[in-house]
XYZ file of C-alpha atoms in Angstrom:
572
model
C -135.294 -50.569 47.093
C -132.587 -52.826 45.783
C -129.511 -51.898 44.289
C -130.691 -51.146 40.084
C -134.097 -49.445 41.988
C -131.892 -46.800 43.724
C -130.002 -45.941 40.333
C -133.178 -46.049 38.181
C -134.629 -43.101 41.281
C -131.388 -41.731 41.437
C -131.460 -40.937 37.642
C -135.079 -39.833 37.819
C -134.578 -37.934 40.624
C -131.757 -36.276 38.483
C -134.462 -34.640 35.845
C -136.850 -33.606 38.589
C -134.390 -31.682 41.275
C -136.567 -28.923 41.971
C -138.418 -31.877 43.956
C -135.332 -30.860 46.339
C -135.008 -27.313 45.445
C -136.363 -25.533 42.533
C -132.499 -23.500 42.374
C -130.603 -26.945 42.308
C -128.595 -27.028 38.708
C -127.239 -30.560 37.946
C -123.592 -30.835 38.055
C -122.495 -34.139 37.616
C -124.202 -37.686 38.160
C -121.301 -40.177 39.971
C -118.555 -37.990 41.062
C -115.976 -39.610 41.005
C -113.664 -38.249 43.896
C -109.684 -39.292 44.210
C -108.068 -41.169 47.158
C -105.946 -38.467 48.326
C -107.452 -38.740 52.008
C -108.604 -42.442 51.601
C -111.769 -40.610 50.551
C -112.362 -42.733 47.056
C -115.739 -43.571 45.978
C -118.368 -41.873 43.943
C -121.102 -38.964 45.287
C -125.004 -40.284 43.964
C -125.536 -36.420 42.533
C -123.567 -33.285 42.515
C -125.009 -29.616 42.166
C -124.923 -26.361 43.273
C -127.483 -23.531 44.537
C -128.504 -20.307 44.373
C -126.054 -19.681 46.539
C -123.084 -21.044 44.508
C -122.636 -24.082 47.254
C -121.465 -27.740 46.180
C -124.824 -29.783 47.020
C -123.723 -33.281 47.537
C -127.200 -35.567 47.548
C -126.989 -38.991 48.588
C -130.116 -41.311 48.313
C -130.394 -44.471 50.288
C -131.784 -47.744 49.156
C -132.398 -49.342 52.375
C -132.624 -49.657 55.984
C -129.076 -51.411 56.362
C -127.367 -48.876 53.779
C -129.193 -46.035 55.776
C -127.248 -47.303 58.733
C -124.041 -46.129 56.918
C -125.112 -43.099 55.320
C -123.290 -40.911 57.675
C -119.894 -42.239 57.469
C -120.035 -42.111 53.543
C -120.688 -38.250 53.777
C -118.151 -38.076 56.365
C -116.079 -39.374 53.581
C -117.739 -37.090 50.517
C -117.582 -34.219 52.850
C -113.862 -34.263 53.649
C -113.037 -35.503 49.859
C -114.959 -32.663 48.344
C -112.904 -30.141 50.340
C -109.891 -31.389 50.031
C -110.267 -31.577 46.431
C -111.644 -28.326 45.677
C -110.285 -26.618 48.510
C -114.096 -25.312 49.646
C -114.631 -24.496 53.389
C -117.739 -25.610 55.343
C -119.948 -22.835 54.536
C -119.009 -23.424 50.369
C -120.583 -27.158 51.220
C -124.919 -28.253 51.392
C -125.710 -31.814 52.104
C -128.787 -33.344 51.279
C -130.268 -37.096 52.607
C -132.509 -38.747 49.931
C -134.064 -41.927 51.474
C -137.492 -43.440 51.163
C -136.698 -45.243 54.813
C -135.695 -42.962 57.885
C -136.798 -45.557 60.792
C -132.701 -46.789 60.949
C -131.480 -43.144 59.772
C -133.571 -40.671 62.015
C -131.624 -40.817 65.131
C -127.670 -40.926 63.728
C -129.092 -38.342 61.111
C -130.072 -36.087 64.040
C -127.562 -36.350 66.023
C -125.179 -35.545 63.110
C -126.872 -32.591 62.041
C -126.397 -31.598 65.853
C -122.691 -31.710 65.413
C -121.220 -30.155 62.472
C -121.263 -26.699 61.064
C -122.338 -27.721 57.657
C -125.482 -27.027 56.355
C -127.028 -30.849 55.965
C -131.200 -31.749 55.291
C -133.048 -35.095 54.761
C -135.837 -35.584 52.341
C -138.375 -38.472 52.854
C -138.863 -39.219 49.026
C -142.444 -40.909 48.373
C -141.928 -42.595 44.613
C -144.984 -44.458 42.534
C -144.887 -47.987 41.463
C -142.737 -47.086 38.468
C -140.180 -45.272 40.949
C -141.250 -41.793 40.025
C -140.409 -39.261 42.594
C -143.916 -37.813 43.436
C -143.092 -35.441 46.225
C -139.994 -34.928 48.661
C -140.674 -33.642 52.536
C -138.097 -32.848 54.693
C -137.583 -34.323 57.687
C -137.199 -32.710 61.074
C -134.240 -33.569 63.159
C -134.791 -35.307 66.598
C -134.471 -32.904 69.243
C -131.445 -35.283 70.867
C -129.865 -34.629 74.348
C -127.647 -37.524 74.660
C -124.306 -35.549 76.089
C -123.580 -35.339 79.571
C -124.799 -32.281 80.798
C -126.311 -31.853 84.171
C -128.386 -27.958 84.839
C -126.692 -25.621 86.733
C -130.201 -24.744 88.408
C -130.026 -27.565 91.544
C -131.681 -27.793 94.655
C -131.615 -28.191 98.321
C -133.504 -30.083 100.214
C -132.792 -29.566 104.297
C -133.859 -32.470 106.770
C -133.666 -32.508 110.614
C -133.436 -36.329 111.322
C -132.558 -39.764 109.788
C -135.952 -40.612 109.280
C -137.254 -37.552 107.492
C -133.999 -37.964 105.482
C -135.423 -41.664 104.258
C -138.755 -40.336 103.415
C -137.398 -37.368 101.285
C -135.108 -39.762 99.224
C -138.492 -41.998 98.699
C -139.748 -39.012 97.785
C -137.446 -38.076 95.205
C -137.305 -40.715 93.288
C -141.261 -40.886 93.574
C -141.822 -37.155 92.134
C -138.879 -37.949 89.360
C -140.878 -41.177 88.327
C -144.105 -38.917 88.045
C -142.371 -36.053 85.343
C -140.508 -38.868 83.875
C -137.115 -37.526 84.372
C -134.266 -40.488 84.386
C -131.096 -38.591 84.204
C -130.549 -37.503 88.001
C -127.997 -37.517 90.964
C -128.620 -37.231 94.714
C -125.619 -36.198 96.813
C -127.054 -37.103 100.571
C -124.988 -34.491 102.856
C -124.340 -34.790 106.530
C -123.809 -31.730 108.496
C -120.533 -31.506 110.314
C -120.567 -31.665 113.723
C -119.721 -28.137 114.698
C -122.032 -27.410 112.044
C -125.576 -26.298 113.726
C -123.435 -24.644 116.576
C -121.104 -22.787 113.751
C -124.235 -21.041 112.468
C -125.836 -19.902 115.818
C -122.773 -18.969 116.863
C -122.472 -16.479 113.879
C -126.295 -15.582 113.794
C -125.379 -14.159 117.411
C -122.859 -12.330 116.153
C -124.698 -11.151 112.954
C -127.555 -10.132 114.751
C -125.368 -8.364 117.613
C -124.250 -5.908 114.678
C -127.294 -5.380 113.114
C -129.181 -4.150 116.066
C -125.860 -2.502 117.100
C -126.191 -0.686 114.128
C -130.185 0.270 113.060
C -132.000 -0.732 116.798
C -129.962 -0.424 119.901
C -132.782 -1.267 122.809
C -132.899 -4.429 121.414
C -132.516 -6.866 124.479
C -130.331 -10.035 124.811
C -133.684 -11.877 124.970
C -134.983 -11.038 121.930
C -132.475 -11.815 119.894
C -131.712 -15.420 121.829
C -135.586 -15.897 121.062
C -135.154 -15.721 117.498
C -131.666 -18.144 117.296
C -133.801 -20.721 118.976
C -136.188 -20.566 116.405
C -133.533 -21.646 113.521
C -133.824 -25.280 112.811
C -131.161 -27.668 112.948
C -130.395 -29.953 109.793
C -128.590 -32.631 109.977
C -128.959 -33.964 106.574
C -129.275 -32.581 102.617
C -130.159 -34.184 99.738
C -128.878 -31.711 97.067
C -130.899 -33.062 93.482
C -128.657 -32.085 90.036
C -130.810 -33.416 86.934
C -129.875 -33.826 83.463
C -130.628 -30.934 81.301
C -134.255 -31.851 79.370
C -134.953 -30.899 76.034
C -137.324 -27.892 75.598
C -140.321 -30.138 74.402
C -140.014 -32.478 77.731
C -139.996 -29.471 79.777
C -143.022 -28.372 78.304
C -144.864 -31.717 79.405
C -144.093 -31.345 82.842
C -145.379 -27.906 83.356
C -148.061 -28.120 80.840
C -149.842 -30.612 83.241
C -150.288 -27.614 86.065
C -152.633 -24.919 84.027
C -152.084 -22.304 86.605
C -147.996 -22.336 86.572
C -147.948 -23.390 82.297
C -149.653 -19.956 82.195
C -147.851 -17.707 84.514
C -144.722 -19.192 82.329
C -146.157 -18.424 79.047
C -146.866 -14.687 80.585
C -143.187 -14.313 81.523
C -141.228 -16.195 78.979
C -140.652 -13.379 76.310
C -138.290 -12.260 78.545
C -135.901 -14.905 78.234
C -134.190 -16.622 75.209
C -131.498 -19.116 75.113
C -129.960 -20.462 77.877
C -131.686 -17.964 80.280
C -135.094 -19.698 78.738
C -133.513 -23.088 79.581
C -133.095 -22.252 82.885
C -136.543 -20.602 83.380
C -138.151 -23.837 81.863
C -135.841 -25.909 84.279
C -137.062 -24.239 87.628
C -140.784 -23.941 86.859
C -140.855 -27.714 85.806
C -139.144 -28.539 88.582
C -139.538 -26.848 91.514
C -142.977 -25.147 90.878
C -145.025 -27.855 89.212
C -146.384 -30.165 91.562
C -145.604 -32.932 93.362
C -142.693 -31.706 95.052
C -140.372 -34.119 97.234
C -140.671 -33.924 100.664
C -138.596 -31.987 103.142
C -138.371 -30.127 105.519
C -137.061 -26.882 104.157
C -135.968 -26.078 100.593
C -133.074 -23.706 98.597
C -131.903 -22.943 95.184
C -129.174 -24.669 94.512
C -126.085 -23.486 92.132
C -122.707 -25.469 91.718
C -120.634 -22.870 93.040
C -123.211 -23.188 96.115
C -122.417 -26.568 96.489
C -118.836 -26.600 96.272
C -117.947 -23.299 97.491
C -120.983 -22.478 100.726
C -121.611 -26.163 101.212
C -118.818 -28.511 100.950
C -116.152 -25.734 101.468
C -117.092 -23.068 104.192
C -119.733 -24.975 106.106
C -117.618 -28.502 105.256
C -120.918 -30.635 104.749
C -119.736 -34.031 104.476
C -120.754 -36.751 101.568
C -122.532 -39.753 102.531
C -123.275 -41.090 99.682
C -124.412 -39.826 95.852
C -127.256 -42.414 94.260
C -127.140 -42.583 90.327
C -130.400 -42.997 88.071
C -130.466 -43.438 84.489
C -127.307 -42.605 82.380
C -125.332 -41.938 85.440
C -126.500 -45.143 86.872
C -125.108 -47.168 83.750
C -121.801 -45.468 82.795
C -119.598 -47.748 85.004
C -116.860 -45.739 84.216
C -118.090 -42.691 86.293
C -116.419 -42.453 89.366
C -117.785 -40.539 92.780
C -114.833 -37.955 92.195
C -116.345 -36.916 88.647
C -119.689 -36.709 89.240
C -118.923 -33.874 92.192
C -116.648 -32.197 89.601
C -119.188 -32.110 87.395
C -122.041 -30.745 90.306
C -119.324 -28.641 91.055
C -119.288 -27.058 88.081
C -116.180 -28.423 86.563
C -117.912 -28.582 82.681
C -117.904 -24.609 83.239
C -121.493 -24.427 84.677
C -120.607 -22.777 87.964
C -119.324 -20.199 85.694
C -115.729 -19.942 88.276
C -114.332 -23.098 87.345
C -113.040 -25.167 84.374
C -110.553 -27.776 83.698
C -110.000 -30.365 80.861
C -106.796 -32.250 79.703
C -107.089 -32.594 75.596
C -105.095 -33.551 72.815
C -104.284 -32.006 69.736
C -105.937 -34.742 67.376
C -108.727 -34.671 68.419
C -111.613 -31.683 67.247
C -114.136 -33.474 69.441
C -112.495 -31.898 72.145
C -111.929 -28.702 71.308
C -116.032 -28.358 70.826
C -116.271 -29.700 74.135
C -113.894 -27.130 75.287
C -115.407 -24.369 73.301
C -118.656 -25.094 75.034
C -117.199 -25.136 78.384
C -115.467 -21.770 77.933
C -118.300 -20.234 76.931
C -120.348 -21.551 79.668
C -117.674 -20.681 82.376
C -117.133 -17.248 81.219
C -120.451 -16.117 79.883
C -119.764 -12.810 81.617
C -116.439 -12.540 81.407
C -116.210 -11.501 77.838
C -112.224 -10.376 77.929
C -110.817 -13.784 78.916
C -113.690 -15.610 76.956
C -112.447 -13.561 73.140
C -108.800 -14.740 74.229
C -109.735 -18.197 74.918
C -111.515 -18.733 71.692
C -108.897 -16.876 69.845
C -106.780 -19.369 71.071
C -108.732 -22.358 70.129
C -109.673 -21.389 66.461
C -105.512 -21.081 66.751
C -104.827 -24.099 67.590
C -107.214 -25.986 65.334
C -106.395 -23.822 62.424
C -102.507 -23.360 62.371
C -102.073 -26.716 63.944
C -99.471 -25.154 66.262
C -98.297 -28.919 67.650
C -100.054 -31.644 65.812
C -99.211 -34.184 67.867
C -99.348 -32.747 71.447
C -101.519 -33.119 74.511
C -102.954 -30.100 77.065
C -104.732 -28.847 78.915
C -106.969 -25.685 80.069
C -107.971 -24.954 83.907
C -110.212 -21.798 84.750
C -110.662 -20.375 87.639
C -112.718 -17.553 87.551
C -114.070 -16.101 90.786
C -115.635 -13.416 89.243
C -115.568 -11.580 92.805
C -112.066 -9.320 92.577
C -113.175 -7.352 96.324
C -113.205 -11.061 97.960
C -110.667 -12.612 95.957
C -108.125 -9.772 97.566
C -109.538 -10.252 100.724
C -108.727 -13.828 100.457
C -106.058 -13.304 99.171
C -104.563 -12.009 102.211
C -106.457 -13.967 105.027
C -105.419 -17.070 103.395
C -103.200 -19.419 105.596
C -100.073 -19.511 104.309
C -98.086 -17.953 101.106
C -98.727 -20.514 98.795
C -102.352 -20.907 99.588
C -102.811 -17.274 98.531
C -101.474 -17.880 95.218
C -104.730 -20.626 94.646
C -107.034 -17.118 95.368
C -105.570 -15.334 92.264
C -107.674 -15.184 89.553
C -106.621 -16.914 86.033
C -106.645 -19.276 83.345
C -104.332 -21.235 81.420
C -104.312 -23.084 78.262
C -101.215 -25.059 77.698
C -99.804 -27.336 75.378
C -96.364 -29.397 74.565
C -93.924 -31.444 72.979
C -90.648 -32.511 72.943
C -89.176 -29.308 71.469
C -92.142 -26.328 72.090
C -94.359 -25.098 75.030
C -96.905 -22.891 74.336
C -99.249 -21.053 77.059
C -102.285 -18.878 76.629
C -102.719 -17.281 80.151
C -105.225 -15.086 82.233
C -104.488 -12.815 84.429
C -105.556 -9.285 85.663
C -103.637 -6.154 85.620
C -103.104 -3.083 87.449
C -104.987 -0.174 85.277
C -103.541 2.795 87.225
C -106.915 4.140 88.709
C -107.008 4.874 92.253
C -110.581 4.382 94.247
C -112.227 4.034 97.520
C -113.897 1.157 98.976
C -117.058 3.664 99.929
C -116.671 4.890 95.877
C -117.308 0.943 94.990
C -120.290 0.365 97.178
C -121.841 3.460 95.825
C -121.443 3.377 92.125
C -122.420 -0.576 92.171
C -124.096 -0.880 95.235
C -126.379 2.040 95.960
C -123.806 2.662 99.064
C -125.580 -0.355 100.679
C -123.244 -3.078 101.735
C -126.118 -5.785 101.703
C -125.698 -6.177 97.717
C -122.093 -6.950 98.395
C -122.569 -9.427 100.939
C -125.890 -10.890 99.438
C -123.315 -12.660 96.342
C -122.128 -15.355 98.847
C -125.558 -16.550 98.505
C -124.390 -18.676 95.089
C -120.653 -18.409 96.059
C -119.707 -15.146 95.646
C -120.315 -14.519 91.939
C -120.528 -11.153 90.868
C -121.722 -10.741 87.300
C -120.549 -7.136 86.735
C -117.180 -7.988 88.225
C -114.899 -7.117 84.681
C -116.475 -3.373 85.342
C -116.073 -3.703 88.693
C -112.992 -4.819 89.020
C -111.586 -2.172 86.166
C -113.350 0.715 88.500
C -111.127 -1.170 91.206
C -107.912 -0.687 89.630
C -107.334 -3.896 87.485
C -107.994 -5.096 84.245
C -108.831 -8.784 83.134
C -106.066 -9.671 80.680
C -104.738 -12.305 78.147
C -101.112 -13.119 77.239
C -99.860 -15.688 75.461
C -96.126 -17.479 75.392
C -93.943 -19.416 73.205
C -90.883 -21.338 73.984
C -88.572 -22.726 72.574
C -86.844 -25.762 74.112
C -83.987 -26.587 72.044
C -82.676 -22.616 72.001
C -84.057 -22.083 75.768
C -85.924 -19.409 74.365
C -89.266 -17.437 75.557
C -91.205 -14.530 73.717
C -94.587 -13.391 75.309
C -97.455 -11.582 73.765
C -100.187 -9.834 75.252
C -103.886 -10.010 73.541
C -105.396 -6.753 72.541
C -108.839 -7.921 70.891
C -107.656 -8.736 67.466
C -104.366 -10.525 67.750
C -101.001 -10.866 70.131
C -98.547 -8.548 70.242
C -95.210 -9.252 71.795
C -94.549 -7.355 74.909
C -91.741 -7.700 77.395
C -92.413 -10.874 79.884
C -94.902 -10.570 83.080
C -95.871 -12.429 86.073
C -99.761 -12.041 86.212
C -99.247 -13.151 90.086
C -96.671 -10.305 90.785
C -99.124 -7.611 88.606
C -102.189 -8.784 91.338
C -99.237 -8.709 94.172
C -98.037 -5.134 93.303
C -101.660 -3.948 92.751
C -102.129 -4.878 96.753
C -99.129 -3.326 97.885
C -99.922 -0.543 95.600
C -103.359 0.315 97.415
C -102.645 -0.016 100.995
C -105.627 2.125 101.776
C -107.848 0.337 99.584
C -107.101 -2.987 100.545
C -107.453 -2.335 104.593
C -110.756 -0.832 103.662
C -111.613 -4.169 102.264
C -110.370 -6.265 105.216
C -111.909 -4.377 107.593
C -114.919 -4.977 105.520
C -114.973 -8.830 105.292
C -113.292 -8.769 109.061
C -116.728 -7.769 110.021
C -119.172 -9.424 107.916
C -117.773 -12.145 106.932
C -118.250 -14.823 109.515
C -119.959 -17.811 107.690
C -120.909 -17.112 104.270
C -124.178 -17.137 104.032
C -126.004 -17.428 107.469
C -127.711 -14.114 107.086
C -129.047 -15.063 103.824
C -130.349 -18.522 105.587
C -132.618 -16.434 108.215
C -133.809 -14.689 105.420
C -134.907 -17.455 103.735
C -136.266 -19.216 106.550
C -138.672 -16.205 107.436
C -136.960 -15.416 110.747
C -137.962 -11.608 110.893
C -135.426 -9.640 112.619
């Protein structure tokens, strides 16, 4: 269409709006819109709905002009508001355009990013420029931010050579389901590695027949520690999260596993569906890369039970795809990221932001929500503070940052608490968050903490009101790191309380007011420590916390080893 074409349609278009929506009612043809934001220029149609909404409709004449569609209602978008004063949910975009090869993609990925409600129309006109009929076109299903699943996997290897075959493998089996997006972190066991775990399976397996089979002989139980492998290498896979539709492909090629999924899936929604999809496509549907033994993996597996306790050393990570061309990615942020540093191992988060820009606090909203999916109490305060920031523009010029850490594990975090090495390492095993930002003349800090609620328990009352009295359950979390899903009501059975305070200050007058959150707002209270409130909990609850030690004293030898004879098959 050339330029006189689009305004004889547009005008057409303007008597026949219920080819849109049969509630549009014409409000103005060329509004005109003032350059208070550097917003000046003219919206194609204006209207509202049933709804009472401002519908802005812009048509496009041509492939090139479709290319800039989306900065001009950018522009409208921001004008309209600002001139009106109408919030995001007072505001309905439509796209007119008889081309959408050129608009499709930034049109997609646009209507991915913004609360307001926007739709395209693929207009079909006659040979006098009629509108005959307008159908509206579907988004692309995009997944072009960096996102790796949290759903990973292990595979073990006992040699060099087996180790070069599986990475073959790999990128063999990826090929086949057409996955690009992946990262390979090769692994080397540490030397004291294989002798570390038979050292505590001897142990382990001393206490259990100690404890449920007695006649057990010496024999026996060296019989089955010589049946444990060795592995001397990993290859630990972390894959882009797919979209719902490629998922589908992969598993839809293996009938028998595409309908055990289908017979299982109303179970799940959301990101629990996501997940479900990830596994079965895969790790069940076939071909699967060769190994010699296989786990689950989870970020908090790999930072905390790998890298951490059994100090598996990195060889070497090899990139495909996006990770492959972003130059800029360094080693270091790539095992952040595996790690669960985005908020996918659900314990950790950390991201340094600025003020100006709302980009990031989406990314950061994401991230929280991710990271504390179960924690509910820090996640409301978190938010809170976000929608805050952005809406009161507290500092607009400053820069921050938030860090997480978020065990979700308060029995082991005490324990660790007090076994750690020195006083200032035991600090790093205290639960909390904090969002801070600054400028020259104001500091202000959202923290997370927990607090003592005044209840007095019994290690034995714990195990049985959350555990069935069995230890096992306790002990089976350092599978995936030690997460504990139910921790906030465990943890409040406990004795504490997950928190959120907030502080001001004052540079100039050197002065400091702190609030505490109680679900609707902050409310100034007199100043805490959230590190002396954990501190005076443990000297609070002597007999509680020896209970606990004595606990982890005995069980706790290498996270994780009983859980590997399990999954190896080694009957006991």
């Amino acid at each position: 269409m050339k330029l006189n074409a689009e305004n004889i349609i547009r005008d057409k278009l303007i008597e026949n709006l219920k080819i849109l929506d049969s509630d549009l009612v014409l409000l103005k043809k060329e509004e005109f819109l003032p350059n208070n934001l550097g917003t000046r220029g003219f919206i194609d149609i204006l209207a509202k709905d049933s709804k009472n909404r401002y519908v802005i409709i812009e048509l496009k004449r041509s492939k090139a002009s479709s290319r800039e569609a989306l900065h001009e209602i950018l522009k409208y978008i921001e004008g309209i508001k600002e001139n009106k004063s109408l919030r995001n949910d007072e505001i309905q975009v439509m796209i007119v355009s008889t081309e959408w090869e050129e608009l499709l993609v930034p049109f997609s990925s646009f209507i991915n990013k913004t609360s307001i409600s926007i739709s395209g129309y693929l207009l079909e006109i006659d040979t006098q420029l009629n509108p005959i009929s307008a159908k509206i076109v579907e988004p692309l299903e995009l997944n072009n931010d960096r996102l790796l699943s949290d759903i990973h996997s292990i595979h073990l290897y006992e040699n060099l050579g087996n180790l070069n075959k599986g990475v073959i493998s790999h990128k063999k089996v990826l090929e086949q389901k057409n996955i690009d997006d992946y990262l390979l972190v090769i692994l080397k066991a540490s030397p004291e590695y294989n002798e570390l775990v038979k050292e505590s399976v001897l142990f382990s397996l001393n206490e259990v027949y100690k404890n449920f089979d007695g006649n057990k002989s010496d024999t026996k139980i060296f019989d089955i520690i010589d049946k444990i492998p060795s592995y001397h290498y990993i290859i630990y896979r972390a894959v882009q999260v797919l979209s719902e539709a490629h998922y589908y492909d992969i598993i839809k090629k293996d009938s028998e596993q595409y309908e055990e999924l289908n017979y299982i899936k109303e179970d799940y929604e959301g990101d629990d569906l996501f997940k479900l999809l990830h596994e079965y496509a895969l790790d069940n549907v076939e071909p699967s890369p060769y190994c010699d033994s296989m786990e689950i993996g989870y970020p908090a597996k790999f930072s905390k039970k790998l890298l951490e306790d059994e100090k598996w050393e990195i060889q070497e990570i090899i990139r495909n795809g996006k990770f492959l061309n972003n130059k800029l990615l360094t080693d270091d942020i790539l095992i952040e990221e595996i790690s669960g540093s985005m908020g996918t191992n659900k314990q950790k988060y950390y991201k340094e932001f600025s003020t100006k820009s709302l980009s990031s606090f989406d990314e950061i909203t994401k991230g929280v929500k991710k990271c504390l999916q179960d924690n509910v109490i820090w996640k409301q305060g978190i938010l809170y503070a976000l929608q805050a920031i952005k809406e009161k523009n507290i500092i607009e010029t400053a820069k921050g940052h938030i860090q997480i850490y978020n065990p979700s594990n308060t029995i082991l975090s005490i324990y660790q608490f007090l076994k750690a090495n020195s006083p200032i390492e035991s600090f790093l095993w205290i639960p909390n968050y904090l969002l801070s930002l600054e400028n020259d003349n104001y500091a202000y800090a959202y923290i997370g903490g927990l607090e003592p609620n005044n209840i007095k328990t019994t290690f034995a009352n714990i195990l049985n009101e959350y555990y069935e009295g069995n230890s096992f359950g306790l002990l089976h979390c350092m599978t995936w790191g030690g997460y504990e899903h139910r921790d906030i009501q465990i943890s409040s059975s406990l004795g504490l309380e997950y928190a959120n305070y907030y502080v001001e200050i004052d540079k100039k007058k050197k002065k400091k007011t702190m609030f505490k959150f109680n679900g609707f707002q902050y409310v100034q209270i007199e100043d805490v420590d959230i590190f002396k409130l954990f501190i005076n909990f443990i000297n609070n609850n002597d007999s509680l916390v020896t209970e606990i030690c004595n606990f982890y004293d005995k069980h706790y030898i290498a996270p994780g080893i009983l859980m590997s004879i399990n999954e190896n098959n080694i009957s006991l």
